[in-house]
Every structure is written in C-alpha cells, then in structure tokens.
mmCIF file of C-alpha atoms in Angstrom:
data_model
loop_
_atom_site.group_PDB
_atom_site.id
_atom_site.type_symbol
_atom_site.label_atom_id
_atom_site.label_comp_id
_atom_site.label_asym_id
_atom_site.label_seq_id
_atom_site.Cartn_x
_atom_site.Cartn_y
_atom_site.Cartn_z
ATOM 1 C CA MET C 1 85.015 45.051 106.461
ATOM 2 C CA SER C 2 81.281 44.556 106.910
ATOM 3 C CA LYS C 3 79.656 41.738 104.988
ATOM 4 C CA LEU C 4 77.988 43.051 101.855
ATOM 5 C CA PRO C 5 74.263 42.308 101.653
ATOM 6 C CA LYS C 6 72.796 40.682 98.585
ATOM 7 C CA ILE C 7 70.993 43.003 96.198
ATOM 8 C CA GLU C 8 67.897 41.274 94.848
ATOM 9 C CA ILE C 9 64.249 41.852 93.959
ATOM 10 C CA GLY C 10 62.587 43.476 96.951
ATOM 11 C CA SER C 11 65.774 45.141 98.260
ATOM 12 C CA ARG C 12 65.239 48.685 99.548
ATOM 13 C CA LEU C 13 67.887 51.201 98.426
ATOM 14 C CA PHE C 14 68.268 54.975 98.171
ATOM 15 C CA LEU C 15 68.415 57.050 95.009
ATOM 16 C CA ILE C 16 69.391 60.608 94.048
ATOM 17 C CA GLU C 17 67.309 61.454 91.003
ATOM 18 C CA ALA C 18 65.204 64.081 89.253
ATOM 19 C CA PRO C 19 62.883 66.172 91.465
ATOM 20 C CA SER C 20 59.201 65.571 92.167
ATOM 21 C CA LEU C 21 58.964 61.867 91.333
ATOM 22 C CA ASP C 22 55.769 60.278 92.646
ATOM 23 C CA PRO C 23 55.674 57.009 94.613
ATOM 24 C CA GLY C 24 55.125 54.168 92.162
ATOM 25 C CA THR C 25 57.287 55.705 89.420
ATOM 26 C CA LEU C 26 59.286 52.992 87.613
ATOM 27 C CA LEU C 27 62.896 53.770 86.697
ATOM 28 C CA THR C 28 65.058 51.566 84.481
ATOM 29 C CA SER C 29 68.848 51.534 84.193
ATOM 30 C CA GLY C 30 70.978 52.356 81.178
ATOM 31 C CA TYR C 31 70.385 56.103 81.038
ATOM 32 C CA TYR C 32 74.034 56.951 81.826
ATOM 33 C CA ARG C 33 75.392 55.454 78.595
ATOM 34 C CA ASP C 34 73.716 58.125 76.465
ATOM 35 C CA GLU C 35 75.048 60.879 78.724
ATOM 36 C CA VAL C 36 78.648 59.677 78.442
ATOM 37 C CA PHE C 37 78.462 58.939 74.713
ATOM 38 C CA ALA C 38 76.957 62.363 74.008
ATOM 39 C CA GLN C 39 79.874 64.158 75.692
ATOM 40 C CA ALA C 40 81.422 66.297 72.962
ATOM 41 C CA LEU C 41 85.184 66.252 72.529
ATOM 42 C CA PRO C 42 86.835 69.685 72.640
ATOM 43 C CA ASP C 43 88.133 71.216 69.447
ATOM 44 C CA PRO C 44 91.849 70.516 68.944
ATOM 45 C CA ASN C 45 94.371 73.338 69.046
ATOM 46 C CA PRO C 46 96.287 74.311 65.857
ATOM 47 C CA ASP C 47 98.733 71.459 66.493
ATOM 48 C CA GLY C 48 95.888 68.946 66.496
ATOM 49 C CA ILE C 49 96.157 68.279 70.267
ATOM 50 C CA LEU C 50 93.057 67.988 72.407
ATOM 51 C CA GLU C 51 92.965 70.204 75.504
ATOM 52 C CA ASN C 52 90.581 70.598 78.448
ATOM 53 C CA ILE C 53 89.145 67.086 78.144
ATOM 54 C CA ASP C 54 86.216 66.251 80.418
ATOM 55 C CA LEU C 55 88.006 63.929 82.848
ATOM 56 C CA SER C 56 84.802 62.448 84.275
ATOM 57 C CA SER C 57 83.834 60.920 80.923
ATOM 58 C CA TYR C 58 87.463 59.915 80.355
ATOM 59 C CA LEU C 59 87.499 58.022 83.661
ATOM 60 C CA GLU C 60 84.224 56.299 82.800
ATOM 61 C CA LEU C 61 85.744 54.930 79.610
ATOM 62 C CA VAL C 62 88.873 53.746 81.431
ATOM 63 C CA TRP C 63 86.681 52.038 84.036
ATOM 64 C CA GLU C 64 84.685 50.327 81.278
ATOM 65 C CA VAL C 65 87.832 49.078 79.507
ATOM 66 C CA VAL C 66 89.113 47.523 82.743
ATOM 67 C CA ARG C 67 85.720 45.948 83.462
ATOM 68 C CA LEU C 68 85.449 44.414 80.001
ATOM 69 C CA ARG C 69 89.017 43.070 80.182
ATOM 70 C CA GLU C 70 89.025 41.693 83.716
ATOM 71 C CA TYR C 71 85.576 41.770 85.331
ATOM 72 C CA PRO C 72 82.998 41.200 82.562
ATOM 73 C CA HIS C 73 80.612 39.468 85.007
ATOM 74 C CA LEU C 74 80.050 42.742 86.899
ATOM 75 C CA PRO C 75 77.485 45.395 85.882
ATOM 76 C CA SER C 76 78.681 48.150 83.590
ATOM 77 C CA ARG C 77 78.605 51.695 84.959
ATOM 78 C CA LEU C 78 77.347 52.757 81.534
ATOM 79 C CA ASP C 79 74.306 50.489 81.895
ATOM 80 C CA SER C 80 73.649 50.866 85.621
ATOM 81 C CA ARG C 81 71.618 52.978 87.958
ATOM 82 C CA PHE C 82 73.619 54.343 90.912
ATOM 83 C CA LEU C 83 72.129 53.847 94.359
ATOM 84 C CA TRP C 84 73.034 53.718 98.049
ATOM 85 C CA ALA C 85 72.315 50.993 100.582
ATOM 86 C CA ASP C 86 72.661 53.396 103.533
ATOM 87 C CA GLU C 87 70.187 56.258 104.007
ATOM 88 C CA THR C 88 72.627 58.478 105.898
ATOM 89 C CA MET C 89 75.193 58.239 103.104
ATOM 90 C CA ALA C 90 72.515 58.973 100.502
ATOM 91 C CA ARG C 91 71.521 62.117 102.414
ATOM 92 C CA GLN C 92 75.163 63.193 102.745
ATOM 93 C CA TRP C 93 75.885 62.662 99.045
ATOM 94 C CA HIS C 94 72.767 64.614 98.126
ATOM 95 C CA TYR C 95 73.826 67.472 100.404
ATOM 96 C CA LEU C 96 77.450 67.564 99.233
ATOM 97 C CA ARG C 97 76.537 67.472 95.544
ATOM 98 C CA HIS C 98 73.382 69.592 95.429
ATOM 99 C CA VAL C 99 73.057 71.786 98.519
ATOM 100 C CA ARG C 100 76.331 72.659 100.257
ATOM 101 C CA ASN C 101 77.845 74.999 97.696
ATOM 102 C CA ARG C 102 74.596 76.906 97.306
ATOM 103 C CA ILE C 103 74.430 77.509 101.055
ATOM 104 C CA ASN C 104 78.028 78.745 101.054
ATOM 105 C CA ARG C 105 77.463 80.764 97.868
ATOM 106 C CA THR C 106 80.428 79.414 95.972
ATOM 107 C CA GLU C 107 80.647 77.457 92.735
ATOM 108 C CA ASP C 108 83.629 75.378 93.857
ATOM 109 C CA SER C 109 83.413 73.239 96.993
ATOM 110 C CA ARG C 110 87.208 73.224 97.220
ATOM 111 C CA SER C 111 87.169 76.973 97.861
ATOM 112 C CA ALA C 112 84.123 76.993 100.112
ATOM 113 C CA ARG C 113 84.756 79.566 102.811
ATOM 114 C CA MET C 114 83.420 79.905 106.313
ATOM 115 C CA GLU C 115 81.299 82.904 105.417
ATOM 116 C CA THR C 116 77.775 81.828 106.331
ATOM 117 C CA LYS C 117 76.641 82.832 109.796
ATOM 118 C CA ALA C 118 74.703 80.187 111.692
ATOM 119 C CA THR C 119 71.634 82.425 111.734
ATOM 120 C CA GLU C 120 71.737 82.581 107.908
ATOM 121 C CA ILE C 121 71.614 78.821 107.380
ATOM 122 C CA LEU C 122 67.832 78.425 107.681
ATOM 123 C CA PRO C 123 66.765 81.051 105.086
ATOM 124 C CA ARG C 124 69.375 79.838 102.599
ATOM 125 C CA TYR C 125 68.516 76.178 103.197
ATOM 126 C CA ARG C 126 64.792 76.870 102.864
ATOM 127 C CA GLN C 127 65.288 78.773 99.609
ATOM 128 C CA ILE C 128 67.211 75.818 98.181
ATOM 129 C CA HIS C 129 64.572 73.262 99.188
ATOM 130 C CA ASP C 130 61.747 75.475 97.944
ATOM 131 C CA ASP C 131 63.332 75.304 94.483
ATOM 132 C CA VAL C 132 61.219 72.885 92.431
ATOM 133 C CA GLY C 133 64.341 72.061 90.424
ATOM 134 C CA LEU C 134 66.307 70.682 93.374
ATOM 135 C CA THR C 135 67.402 67.108 92.701
ATOM 136 C CA GLY C 136 65.310 64.641 94.705
ATOM 137 C CA LEU C 137 66.208 61.906 97.168
ATOM 138 C CA TYR C 138 64.123 58.716 97.385
ATOM 139 C CA GLU C 139 63.817 55.299 98.917
ATOM 140 C CA VAL C 140 63.270 52.753 96.142
ATOM 141 C CA GLU C 141 62.518 49.058 95.799
ATOM 142 C CA VAL C 142 64.322 46.808 93.322
ATOM 143 C CA VAL C 143 61.769 45.174 91.001
ATOM 144 C CA GLU C 144 64.200 43.829 88.386
ATOM 145 C CA CYS C 145 67.801 42.782 89.015
ATOM 146 C CA GLN C 146 70.057 41.476 86.275
ATOM 147 C CA ARG C 147 73.403 42.298 87.895
ATOM 148 C CA ALA C 148 74.456 44.354 90.925
ATOM 149 C CA CYS C 149 77.580 45.102 92.933
ATOM 150 C CA PHE C 150 79.004 47.382 95.639
ATOM 151 C CA ALA C 151 81.962 49.651 94.826
ATOM 152 C CA ASP C 152 83.938 52.450 96.479
ATOM 153 C CA VAL C 153 82.773 55.620 94.735
ATOM 154 C CA ASN C 154 85.802 57.540 96.034
ATOM 155 C CA LEU C 155 88.076 55.625 93.654
ATOM 156 C CA ILE C 156 86.448 57.215 90.603
ATOM 157 C CA SER C 157 85.828 60.638 92.129
ATOM 158 C CA TYR C 158 89.209 62.246 91.520
ATOM 159 C CA THR C 159 92.370 62.578 89.473
ATOM 160 C CA LYS C 160 95.660 63.788 90.902
ATOM 161 C CA GLN C 161 98.873 65.343 89.674
ATOM 162 C CA GLY C 162 101.128 62.718 88.151
ATOM 163 C CA ASP C 163 98.370 60.241 87.255
ATOM 164 C CA THR C 164 99.167 57.976 84.314
ATOM 165 C CA ILE C 165 97.037 55.609 82.271
ATOM 166 C CA GLY C 166 98.559 52.800 84.322
ATOM 167 C CA SER C 167 97.833 54.364 87.716
ATOM 168 C CA VAL C 168 94.246 55.163 86.739
ATOM 169 C CA MET C 169 93.718 51.611 85.450
ATOM 170 C CA LYS C 170 95.133 50.269 88.731
ATOM 171 C CA ARG C 171 92.555 52.316 90.627
ATOM 172 C CA ALA C 172 89.845 50.970 88.329
ATOM 173 C CA GLN C 173 91.000 47.427 89.127
ATOM 174 C CA ASN C 174 90.670 48.193 92.846
ATOM 175 C CA TYR C 175 87.183 49.562 92.200
ATOM 176 C CA TRP C 176 85.932 46.497 90.332
ATOM 177 C CA ARG C 177 87.651 44.134 92.759
ATOM 178 C CA GLY C 178 85.624 45.721 95.568
ATOM 179 C CA ASP C 179 88.544 47.139 97.555
ATOM 180 C CA GLY C 180 87.173 49.416 100.269
ATOM 181 C CA ALA C 181 83.574 48.484 99.490
ATOM 182 C CA ASP C 182 81.196 48.242 102.434
ATOM 183 C CA PRO C 183 77.409 48.557 102.736
ATOM 184 C CA LYS C 184 77.510 51.946 104.473
ATOM 185 C CA HIS C 185 79.947 53.969 102.374
ATOM 186 C CA SER C 186 79.798 52.329 98.933
ATOM 187 C CA GLU C 187 77.607 52.983 95.945
ATOM 188 C CA VAL C 188 75.460 50.223 94.453
ATOM 189 C CA LEU C 189 75.550 49.599 90.706
ATOM 190 C CA LEU C 190 72.321 48.024 89.498
ATOM 191 C CA GLU C 191 71.434 46.767 86.044
ATOM 192 C CA GLY C 192 67.705 46.474 86.443
ATOM 193 C CA SER C 193 64.701 48.543 87.509
ATOM 194 C CA VAL C 194 63.530 50.246 90.688
ATOM 195 C CA VAL C 195 60.241 51.790 91.758
ATOM 196 C CA ILE C 196 59.943 54.901 93.937
ATOM 197 C CA ARG C 197 58.508 54.052 97.364
ATOM 198 C CA ARG C 198 59.194 57.164 99.467
ATOM 199 C CA ASN C 199 60.360 60.738 99.019
ATOM 200 C CA LEU C 200 62.998 61.375 101.695
ATOM 201 C CA PHE C 201 62.200 65.093 101.610
ATOM 202 C CA GLN C 202 58.440 64.718 101.522
ATOM 203 C CA SER C 203 57.977 67.107 104.475
ATOM 204 C CA ASN C 204 58.572 70.800 103.786
ATOM 205 C CA VAL C 205 60.933 72.903 105.881
ATOM 206 C CA VAL C 206 58.074 74.923 107.375
ATOM 207 C CA ASP C 207 56.114 71.820 108.398
ATOM 208 C CA THR C 208 58.404 70.938 111.312
ATOM 209 C CA ASP C 209 57.607 72.130 114.836
ATOM 210 C CA ALA C 210 60.073 73.000 117.576
ATOM 211 C CA VAL C 211 59.854 71.477 121.043
ATOM 212 C CA ARG C 212 58.225 74.040 123.324
ATOM 213 C CA ASP C 213 58.007 72.074 126.555
ATOM 214 C CA ILE C 214 60.492 73.499 129.085
ATOM 215 C CA GLU C 215 61.153 70.175 130.809
ATOM 216 C CA THR C 216 61.803 68.417 127.493
ATOM 217 C CA ASN C 217 64.206 71.187 126.507
ATOM 218 C CA ARG C 218 66.084 70.781 129.768
ATOM 219 C CA ALA C 219 66.213 66.991 129.378
ATOM 220 C CA ILE C 220 67.624 67.268 125.854
ATOM 221 C CA ALA C 221 70.294 69.772 126.839
ATOM 222 C CA ALA C 222 71.295 67.643 129.829
ATOM 223 C CA SER C 223 71.450 64.428 127.770
ATOM 224 C CA LEU C 224 73.900 65.714 125.138
ATOM 225 C CA ARG C 225 77.584 66.137 125.875
ATOM 226 C CA TRP C 226 80.998 66.348 124.254
ATOM 227 C CA THR C 227 82.754 63.133 125.257
ATOM 228 C CA GLU C 228 86.376 63.979 124.422
ATOM 229 C CA PRO C 229 88.532 66.968 123.420
ATOM 230 C CA PHE C 230 88.819 67.877 119.771
ATOM 231 C CA ARG C 231 91.746 66.463 117.835
ATOM 232 C CA GLN C 232 93.230 67.131 114.432
ATOM 233 C CA LEU C 233 92.467 64.635 111.665
ATOM 234 C CA PRO C 234 95.229 63.309 109.401
ATOM 235 C CA GLY C 235 95.528 65.077 106.076
ATOM 236 C CA GLY C 236 95.015 68.654 107.171
ATOM 237 C CA SER C 237 95.837 70.799 110.179
ATOM 238 C CA LEU C 238 92.474 72.534 109.891
ATOM 239 C CA MET C 239 90.403 69.354 109.972
ATOM 240 C CA LEU C 240 89.154 68.690 113.487
ATOM 241 C CA ARG C 241 86.938 66.018 114.967
ATOM 242 C CA GLY C 242 85.139 65.931 118.265
ATOM 243 C CA ARG C 243 82.870 63.277 119.693
ATOM 244 C CA MET C 244 79.409 63.848 121.028
ATOM 245 C CA GLY C 245 77.397 61.410 123.075
ATOM 246 C CA ALA C 246 73.773 61.117 124.093
ATOM 247 C CA GLU C 247 72.423 59.509 127.239
ATOM 248 C CA SER C 248 69.757 56.830 127.010
ATOM 249 C CA ASN C 249 67.210 59.301 128.379
ATOM 250 C CA LEU C 250 67.546 61.675 125.413
ATOM 251 C CA PRO C 251 63.818 62.269 124.708
ATOM 252 C CA ILE C 252 64.070 62.636 120.900
ATOM 253 C CA PRO C 253 66.797 62.468 118.217
ATOM 254 C CA VAL C 254 68.593 65.774 117.714
ATOM 255 C CA ALA C 255 70.063 67.188 114.481
ATOM 256 C CA GLY C 256 72.558 70.015 114.195
ATOM 257 C CA TRP C 257 75.112 71.768 111.994
ATOM 258 C CA PRO C 258 78.841 71.911 112.817
ATOM 259 C CA VAL C 259 79.503 75.649 113.260
ATOM 260 C CA ALA C 260 82.488 77.457 114.772
ATOM 261 C CA ARG C 261 82.757 80.611 116.877
ATOM 262 C CA LEU C 262 85.990 82.481 116.193
ATOM 263 C CA GLU C 263 87.705 84.545 118.853
ATOM 264 C CA GLY C 264 86.554 88.138 118.583
ATOM 265 C CA ASP C 265 83.446 87.247 116.575
ATOM 266 C CA SER C 266 80.266 86.450 118.491
ATOM 267 C CA ALA C 267 78.413 84.991 115.480
ATOM 268 C CA PRO C 268 79.206 81.285 114.834
ATOM 269 C CA LEU C 269 79.973 80.425 111.202
ATOM 270 C CA LEU C 270 78.937 77.344 109.243
ATOM 271 C CA THR C 271 81.754 74.925 108.444
ATOM 272 C CA PRO C 272 81.355 73.205 105.057
ATOM 273 C CA ASP C 273 80.143 69.849 106.341
ATOM 274 C CA VAL C 274 76.881 67.951 106.632
ATOM 275 C CA PRO C 275 74.568 68.227 109.646
ATOM 276 C CA VAL C 276 74.766 65.356 112.112
ATOM 277 C CA LEU C 277 72.110 63.253 113.807
ATOM 278 C CA VAL C 278 72.445 62.323 117.495
ATOM 279 C CA GLU C 279 70.231 59.543 118.859
ATOM 280 C CA PRO C 280 69.844 58.028 122.360
ATOM 281 C CA ARG C 281 72.761 55.878 123.535
ATOM 282 C CA GLU C 282 74.930 56.917 120.569
ATOM 283 C CA ARG C 283 78.378 58.467 120.363
ATOM 284 C CA ILE C 284 79.195 60.106 117.041
ATOM 285 C CA GLY C 285 82.078 61.950 115.423
ATOM 286 C CA VAL C 286 81.502 65.603 114.504
ATOM 287 C CA ASN C 287 83.851 66.935 111.814
ATOM 288 C CA TYR C 288 84.952 70.549 111.535
ATOM 289 C CA HIS C 289 86.670 71.775 108.377
ATOM 290 C CA LEU C 290 88.146 75.168 109.149
ATOM 291 C CA PRO C 291 89.716 76.545 105.961
ATOM 292 C CA HIS C 292 91.425 79.924 105.711
ATOM 293 C CA LEU C 293 92.291 80.187 109.421
ATOM 294 C CA ARG C 294 95.800 81.090 110.464
ATOM 295 C CA ALA C 295 97.865 79.130 112.946
ATOM 296 C CA GLY C 296 97.302 80.390 116.455
ATOM 297 C CA ALA C 297 93.672 81.343 115.850
ATOM 298 C CA ARG C 298 91.232 80.255 118.547
ATOM 299 C CA CYS C 299 87.833 78.805 117.753
ATOM 300 C CA GLN C 300 85.010 77.098 119.600
ATOM 301 C CA PRO C 301 83.231 74.213 117.861
ATOM 302 C CA ILE C 302 79.452 74.224 118.329
ATOM 303 C CA LEU C 303 76.600 71.953 117.290
ATOM 304 C CA PHE C 304 73.918 74.358 116.068
ATOM 305 C CA CYS C 305 70.478 72.710 116.114
ATOM 306 C CA ASP C 306 67.744 74.411 114.113
ATOM 307 C CA ARG C 307 64.790 73.768 111.805
ATOM 308 C CA SER C 308 66.937 73.254 108.688
ATOM 309 C CA ALA C 309 69.056 70.504 110.290
ATOM 310 C CA ALA C 310 65.835 68.872 111.493
ATOM 311 C CA HIS C 311 64.377 68.990 107.983
ATOM 312 C CA TYR C 312 67.532 67.410 106.579
ATOM 313 C CA TYR C 313 66.767 64.322 108.707
ATOM 314 C CA GLN C 314 62.968 64.830 108.581
ATOM 315 C CA LEU C 315 62.691 65.172 112.372
ATOM 316 C CA ASN C 316 59.372 66.402 113.720
ATOM 317 C CA PRO C 317 59.332 67.755 116.388
ATOM 318 C CA TYR C 318 62.866 69.093 116.604
ATOM 319 C CA TRP C 319 65.041 70.747 119.219
ATOM 320 C CA GLU C 320 66.542 74.233 118.855
ATOM 321 C CA GLY C 321 69.711 75.026 120.735
ATOM 322 C CA GLU C 322 73.510 75.078 120.788
ATOM 323 C CA ILE C 323 75.872 72.494 122.279
ATOM 324 C CA GLU C 324 79.219 74.191 122.837
ATOM 325 C CA GLY C 325 82.609 72.470 122.723
ATOM 326 C CA GLU C 326 85.930 73.560 124.162
ATOM 327 C CA TRP C 327 87.862 76.511 122.767
ATOM 328 C CA GLN C 328 90.731 75.253 120.616
ATOM 329 C CA VAL C 329 93.918 76.810 119.253
ATOM 330 C CA ILE C 330 94.637 76.061 115.578
ATOM 331 C CA GLU C 331 98.153 74.634 115.395
#
C-alpha cells in the first residue's frame, strides 16, 4: 500500500461540486449533514412496517454510529467535504456519476448497453458538457483543516443480498480503519474549508484542435501499440483487459475511448468505461466491459481517439485515430 500523504493547509485536492464555480470561491464542510437529516422516511404499510428505505442514508447512519463508537478522532462523513487526492480518479468518478449514463442513454448504469456507436460519442458528449447544469470538477486548495482522513469509498458504495446489521458494521469498521485506502483510489474526508483554484473543464469541447501535421500523425500511430493479448478479468467473463504501451518518442499524450467492433458490424460501439490517457514511456491497462454478448461472439477491441476523449483530459492539440487490438472470441 502506498504511503498516505498528509492533508494540511495548502494541500491541493480535487472536488466534484456544483457547476460554474469561479476560482477563489470558498467552500466549507458540513453541508452533507443537512442532506442526510432531511431525507424523509417512507410511509409505513398497513402493518406499520417501513418499506423501500433509502439505503444510502441508512448506510451513512450506520457509518456514523461505528465512527462515534470506535473512531471518534476521525472526521465525520456528516460534517465533511468529499475530495480526491488523485486527478485521474476525480475525473473518472465525475464521468461515472454524471456523464456515462447520459452518453449511453440509460438511467441505470447496471443495465448500460453497448448501443452507442463510436461516431455518436462526440455529439452526445458535447451536448452533456454544453449543459450549464452539469456538475463541475475542480482543483482546490485546503485553507482550513480541522480533521482529515483517507478511506476506501467502495466500502460504502453498495449493499448485497444477505447483508445484516453486523456485516454492514464490519464493513464500516474496515472503512474507518483505513483498509484498502491509498492516495490514488481513496476519497478524502475533510472537516475544514477549501478554495477553488482551477476548473478542470475550463476549456470547451470545441476549443481543442486536432493534429494536422502528417509526420506527427505517423509518429503517434507508430509509437502506440498493444503490448499483450487481451485476457478476461476475474468476476465476469465479459470483462476484458488489454495493455497498451507508448514509446518514449510519442510526440504528445493521446486520449481515447474503449470501443469494440463486433463481427458482422463495421461500426465500433462504445463500451461503458472511461476514456484512457496514454503518455510517453507508459504502459496502461485498457478495460472492456462487454455486456449482453453471447459466448462464441467475436469482437475487436479498439482505442478510439477523438475530440471528446481529448476534452475529457483537456488535451490541446489532440490526435484523432483508431488503435486496433486483436480479434477475440468471447468464452
């Protein structure tokens, strides 16, 4: 596990917050308490039993009970602001929570289908980011710090069949103990104040320019490569991962979407995952979630680089093109 950095006055973190906040805006913690406390309980049925309880608020109260009983020195989620120490994770969380389902035109990410053609990504992405109501993403500076800690957000992001009060409290103990916490993948709880320093989506989608130089295009295409065959990830036969590498002479960073070409269909389709960023001398994993495909189907993973992926990482100029992987049979 990586050593966790100290959060203190002057620390730079990343925040998902209301849209159109100007640099210099001061934000204090404690807003979440009112949101949880204002959650209305459902009306009981004729037998006086509550049904359809909002589990997110329920989990928050369980987490607070465990904190008060065993970890009172740590910041309360009810009194904290939630931030990220890693910019890439902040961008991914913003995309997964506020953008992905709208691109795939579904209300439920669990049922997101591969229905968006690669050529449709840009207009849908641009429409989303042109919406003045889209939640913002910012780099902030800590200006007041009473208490702070790192915690694994995945531990409070779900409930499963068979959960009991005891099993949920055990997970809360793991959360407050810092199990699985690391600076890249964990959320930061801060009791204090931050000030907005930079809007991570300050450039508009249309402001980015594509590389037009033929030699640069050739150098980029020659510098990117798939470094190993695709393999299936644990936990699902339709979850694949390939690895892409970039030579040291890659002229500029390149951003692209994981898309898949299915046998018999010439138009690649967007897989419900975040775009990836490839930089010189890096080797990265590229995930492909391929729901609703039958065993025996053949598909070709592709990295589809366009203006929308470039905007996601604020690259200017950007490269347009496709990096094709090997055809693969779904087991």
